[in-house]
PDB file of C-alpha atoms in Angstrom:
ATOM      1  CA  ALA A   5      -9.718 -21.492  -6.912  1.00 68.00           C
ATOM      2  CA  TYR A   6      -9.303 -19.202  -3.894  1.00 68.00           C
ATOM      3  CA  LEU A   7      -9.753 -16.059  -5.985  1.00 67.00           C
ATOM      4  CA  ALA A   8     -12.937 -17.389  -7.597  1.00 69.00           C
ATOM      5  CA  GLY A   9     -14.271 -18.445  -4.201  1.00 67.00           C
ATOM      6  CA  ALA A  10     -13.488 -15.066  -2.659  1.00 64.00           C
ATOM      7  CA  VAL A  11     -15.275 -13.243  -5.480  1.00 65.00           C
ATOM      8  CA  LEU A  12     -18.288 -15.552  -5.167  1.00 66.00           C
ATOM      9  CA  ALA A  13     -18.339 -15.066  -1.389  1.00 64.00           C
ATOM     10  CA  TRP A  14     -18.418 -11.264  -1.806  1.00 60.00           C
ATOM     11  CA  GLN A  15     -21.131 -11.491  -4.455  1.00 58.00           C
ATOM     12  CA  SER A  16     -23.217 -14.022  -2.525  1.00 60.00           C
ATOM     13  CA  PHE A  17     -22.817 -12.910   1.063  1.00 59.00           C
ATOM     14  CA  GLY A  18     -21.322  -9.421   1.034  1.00 59.00           C
ATOM     15  CA  ALA A  19     -19.079  -8.347   3.871  1.00 53.00           C
ATOM     16  CA  GLY A  20     -21.533  -9.145   6.677  1.00 51.00           C
ATOM     17  CA  VAL A  21     -21.737 -12.948   6.474  1.00 45.00           C
ATOM     18  CA  GLY A  22     -18.418 -13.658   4.744  1.00 47.00           C
ATOM     19  CA  PRO A  23     -16.333 -13.767   7.925  1.00 52.00           C
ATOM     20  CA  ALA A  24     -18.687 -16.362   9.461  1.00 56.00           C
ATOM     21  CA  PHE A  25     -18.867 -18.619   6.394  1.00 59.00           C
ATOM     22  CA  PHE A  26     -15.977 -18.486   3.961  1.00 68.00           C
ATOM     23  CA  PRO A  27     -15.677 -21.545   1.669  1.00 76.00           C
ATOM     24  CA  PRO A  28     -12.292 -20.538   0.135  1.00 82.00           C
ATOM     25  CA  ALA A  29     -10.693 -21.189   3.532  1.00 83.00           C
ATOM     26  CA  GLY A  30     -11.489 -24.876   3.059  1.00 87.00           C
ATOM     27  CA  VAL A  31      -9.808 -24.874  -0.336  1.00 89.00           C
ATOM     28  CA  THR A  32      -6.733 -23.300   1.220  1.00 93.00           C
ATOM     29  CA  LEU A  33      -6.666 -25.763   4.097  1.00 95.00           C
ATOM     30  CA  ALA A  34      -6.894 -28.684   1.655  1.00 95.00           C
ATOM     31  CA  ALA A  35      -4.061 -27.241  -0.441  1.00 95.00           C
ATOM     32  CA  MET A  36      -1.892 -26.968   2.650  1.00 97.00           C
ATOM     33  CA  VAL A  37      -2.698 -30.420   4.024  1.00 97.00           C
ATOM     34  CA  LEU A  38      -2.039 -32.051   0.652  1.00 97.00           C
ATOM     35  CA  ASN A  39       1.228 -30.191  -0.104  1.00 97.00           C
ATOM     36  CA  ARG A  40       4.636 -30.178   1.544  1.00 96.00           C
ATOM     37  CA  ARG A  41       5.225 -27.441   4.103  1.00 96.00           C
ATOM     38  CA  SER A  42       7.933 -26.021   1.852  1.00 98.00           C
ATOM     39  CA  ARG A  43       5.140 -24.936  -0.522  1.00 98.00           C
ATOM     40  CA  TRP A  44       3.048 -23.255   2.161  1.00 98.00           C
ATOM     41  CA  PRO A  45       4.683 -19.814   1.779  1.00 97.00           C
ATOM     42  CA  VAL A  46       3.628 -19.757  -1.882  1.00 97.00           C
ATOM     43  CA  ILE A  47       0.086 -20.814  -0.943  1.00 96.00           C
ATOM     44  CA  VAL A  48      -0.112 -18.132   1.762  1.00 96.00           C
ATOM     45  CA  ALA A  49       1.280 -15.474  -0.593  1.00 96.00           C
ATOM     46  CA  ALA A  50      -1.362 -16.375  -3.185  1.00 94.00           C
ATOM     47  CA  ILE A  51      -4.094 -16.117  -0.544  1.00 92.00           C
ATOM     48  CA  VAL A  52      -2.888 -12.745   0.698  1.00 94.00           C
ATOM     49  CA  LEU A  53      -2.632 -11.279  -2.807  1.00 94.00           C
ATOM     50  CA  ALA A  54      -6.004 -12.652  -3.930  1.00 91.00           C
ATOM     51  CA  GLU A  55      -7.770 -11.623  -0.725  1.00 89.00           C
ATOM     52  CA  PHE A  56      -6.310  -8.130  -0.770  1.00 93.00           C
ATOM     53  CA  ALA A  57      -7.204  -7.603  -4.443  1.00 92.00           C
ATOM     54  CA  VAL A  58     -10.769  -8.904  -4.086  1.00 89.00           C
ATOM     55  CA  ASP A  59     -11.422  -6.882  -0.933  1.00 87.00           C
ATOM     56  CA  LEU A  60     -10.168  -3.679  -2.565  1.00 91.00           C
ATOM     57  CA  ARG A  61     -12.249  -4.435  -5.669  1.00 90.00           C
ATOM     58  CA  TYR A  62     -15.405  -4.680  -3.556  1.00 85.00           C
ATOM     59  CA  GLY A  63     -14.787  -1.436  -1.694  1.00 87.00           C
ATOM     60  CA  ALA A  64     -12.887  -2.416   1.437  1.00 85.00           C
ATOM     61  CA  SER A  65     -10.302   0.030   2.702  1.00 90.00           C
ATOM     62  CA  PRO A  66      -6.643  -1.009   2.389  1.00 93.00           C
ATOM     63  CA  ARG A  67      -6.491  -1.410   6.173  1.00 90.00           C
ATOM     64  CA  SER A  68      -9.581  -3.618   6.197  1.00 87.00           C
ATOM     65  CA  ALA A  69      -8.306  -5.621   3.215  1.00 90.00           C
ATOM     66  CA  ALA A  70      -4.997  -6.208   4.997  1.00 93.00           C
ATOM     67  CA  GLY A  71      -6.820  -7.388   8.131  1.00 90.00           C
ATOM     68  CA  LEU A  72      -9.022  -9.755   6.148  1.00 87.00           C
ATOM     69  CA  ALA A  73      -6.001 -11.069   4.254  1.00 92.00           C
ATOM     70  CA  LEU A  74      -4.254 -11.729   7.567  1.00 94.00           C
ATOM     71  CA  ALA A  75      -7.276 -13.484   9.089  1.00 91.00           C
ATOM     72  CA  ASN A  76      -7.984 -15.547   5.979  1.00 89.00           C
ATOM     73  CA  SER A  77      -4.375 -16.686   5.653  1.00 93.00           C
ATOM     74  CA  VAL A  78      -3.733 -17.457   9.324  1.00 95.00           C
ATOM     75  CA  GLU A  79      -6.969 -19.465   9.671  1.00 94.00           C
ATOM     76  CA  PRO A  80      -6.031 -22.280   7.253  1.00 95.00           C
ATOM     77  CA  LEU A  81      -2.391 -22.107   8.354  1.00 96.00           C
ATOM     78  CA  ILE A  82      -3.403 -22.880  11.952  1.00 97.00           C
ATOM     79  CA  GLY A  83      -5.978 -25.448  10.859  1.00 97.00           C
ATOM     80  CA  ALA A  84      -3.616 -27.307   8.525  1.00 98.00           C
ATOM     81  CA  SER A  85      -0.773 -27.266  11.054  1.00 98.00           C
ATOM     82  CA  LEU A  86      -3.017 -28.750  13.729  1.00 98.00           C
ATOM     83  CA  VAL A  87      -4.549 -31.328  11.362  1.00 98.00           C
ATOM     84  CA  LEU A  88      -1.114 -32.602  10.368  1.00 98.00           C
ATOM     85  CA  ALA A  89       0.138 -32.603  13.966  1.00 98.00           C
ATOM     86  CA  TRP A  90      -2.916 -34.209  15.550  1.00 98.00           C
ATOM     87  CA  CYS A  91      -3.424 -36.779  12.762  1.00 98.00           C
ATOM     88  CA  LYS A  92       0.319 -37.429  12.454  1.00 97.00           C
ATOM     89  CA  GLY A  93       0.210 -36.656   8.735  1.00 97.00           C
ATOM     90  CA  VAL A  94      -2.517 -36.446   6.119  1.00 97.00           C
ATOM     91  CA  PRO A  95      -5.723 -37.592   7.817  1.00 97.00           C
ATOM     92  CA  ASP A  96      -7.686 -40.655   6.769  1.00 97.00           C
ATOM     93  CA  LEU A  97     -11.216 -39.284   7.106  1.00 95.00           C
ATOM     94  CA  ARG A  98     -12.641 -42.822   7.079  1.00 97.00           C
ATOM     95  CA  ASP A  99     -11.038 -43.269  10.506  1.00 97.00           C
ATOM     96  CA  ARG A 100     -13.292 -41.736  13.169  1.00 97.00           C
ATOM     97  CA  SER A 101     -10.421 -40.512  15.320  1.00 98.00           C
ATOM     98  CA  ASP A 102      -8.763 -38.778  12.345  1.00 98.00           C
ATOM     99  CA  LEU A 103     -12.134 -37.320  11.351  1.00 97.00           C
ATOM    100  CA  ALA A 104     -12.683 -35.957  14.868  1.00 98.00           C
ATOM    101  CA  ARG A 105      -9.186 -34.452  14.946  1.00 98.00           C
ATOM    102  CA  PHE A 106      -9.707 -32.961  11.483  1.00 97.00           C
ATOM    103  CA  VAL A 107     -12.997 -31.344  12.515  1.00 96.00           C
ATOM    104  CA  ALA A 108     -11.483 -29.999  15.742  1.00 97.00           C
ATOM    105  CA  ALA A 109      -8.501 -28.487  13.925  1.00 97.00           C
ATOM    106  CA  ALA A 110      -9.922 -27.441  10.555  1.00 95.00           C
ATOM    107  CA  CYS A 111     -13.484 -26.528  11.517  1.00 92.00           C
ATOM    108  CA  LEU A 112     -13.041 -25.236  15.065  1.00 94.00           C
ATOM    109  CA  ALA A 113      -9.503 -24.159  15.999  1.00 96.00           C
ATOM    110  CA  GLY A 114      -8.482 -22.556  12.682  1.00 94.00           C
ATOM    111  CA  PRO A 115     -11.737 -20.603  12.225  1.00 91.00           C
ATOM    112  CA  LEU A 116     -11.635 -19.538  15.887  1.00 92.00           C
ATOM    113  CA  VAL A 117      -8.227 -17.929  15.375  1.00 93.00           C
ATOM    114  CA  GLY A 118      -9.339 -16.364  12.077  1.00 90.00           C
ATOM    115  CA  GLY A 119     -12.470 -15.021  13.767  1.00 86.00           C
ATOM    116  CA  LEU A 120     -10.468 -13.534  16.626  1.00 89.00           C
ATOM    117  CA  ILE A 121      -8.213 -11.746  14.145  1.00 90.00           C
ATOM    118  CA  GLY A 122     -11.224 -10.569  12.122  1.00 84.00           C
ATOM    119  CA  GLY A 123     -12.987  -9.347  15.263  1.00 85.00           C
ATOM    120  CA  ALA A 124      -9.917  -7.481  16.445  1.00 87.00           C
ATOM    121  CA  MET A 125      -9.540  -5.934  12.990  1.00 85.00           C
ATOM    122  CA  ALA A 126     -13.191  -4.853  12.940  1.00 81.00           C
ATOM    123  CA  ALA A 127     -12.926  -3.386  16.440  1.00 84.00           C
ATOM    124  CA  ALA A 128      -9.819  -1.410  15.505  1.00 83.00           C
ATOM    125  CA  GLN A 129     -11.341  -0.196  12.253  1.00 80.00           C
ATOM    126  CA  HIS A 130     -14.576   0.983  13.874  1.00 75.00           C
ATOM    127  CA  ASP A 131     -12.936   2.171  17.105  1.00 76.00           C
ATOM    128  CA  THR A 132     -15.189  -0.019  19.255  1.00 76.00           C
ATOM    129  CA  ALA A 133     -14.559  -2.391  22.107  1.00 74.00           C
ATOM    130  CA  TRP A 134     -13.439  -5.804  20.867  1.00 66.00           C
ATOM    131  CA  PRO A 135     -16.356  -7.826  22.334  1.00 65.00           C
ATOM    132  CA  VAL A 136     -18.841  -5.467  20.639  1.00 62.00           C
ATOM    133  CA  ALA A 137     -17.243  -5.830  17.193  1.00 55.00           C
TER     134      ALA A 137
END
């Protein structure tokens, strides 16, 4: 599912919008929240391999592909970890407090970390100041 989503994101948005809106991250977060932590390394490995392959296929440099793979694997890892910690397990999204915690973790905190990594990667790749990237 992640691979198909990554390909569709490249085809639909290109490289410019993809970092701001990346639906496969939601698929990854759901896979992590709904699986035991012992399976997370396999999920992360699948993300990294799929992301790296898709980015190379669409013309990204190996360095850029590695940075995107890092950002797009850390983002759901942070989000899922915070969701499970703040909701004390799998959230019940019918409960407003669980829903608020889920949104804060999965839609704000995780993407913020992923965006910071992506911004730092872009700044390093283009040799620009981080806030400008």
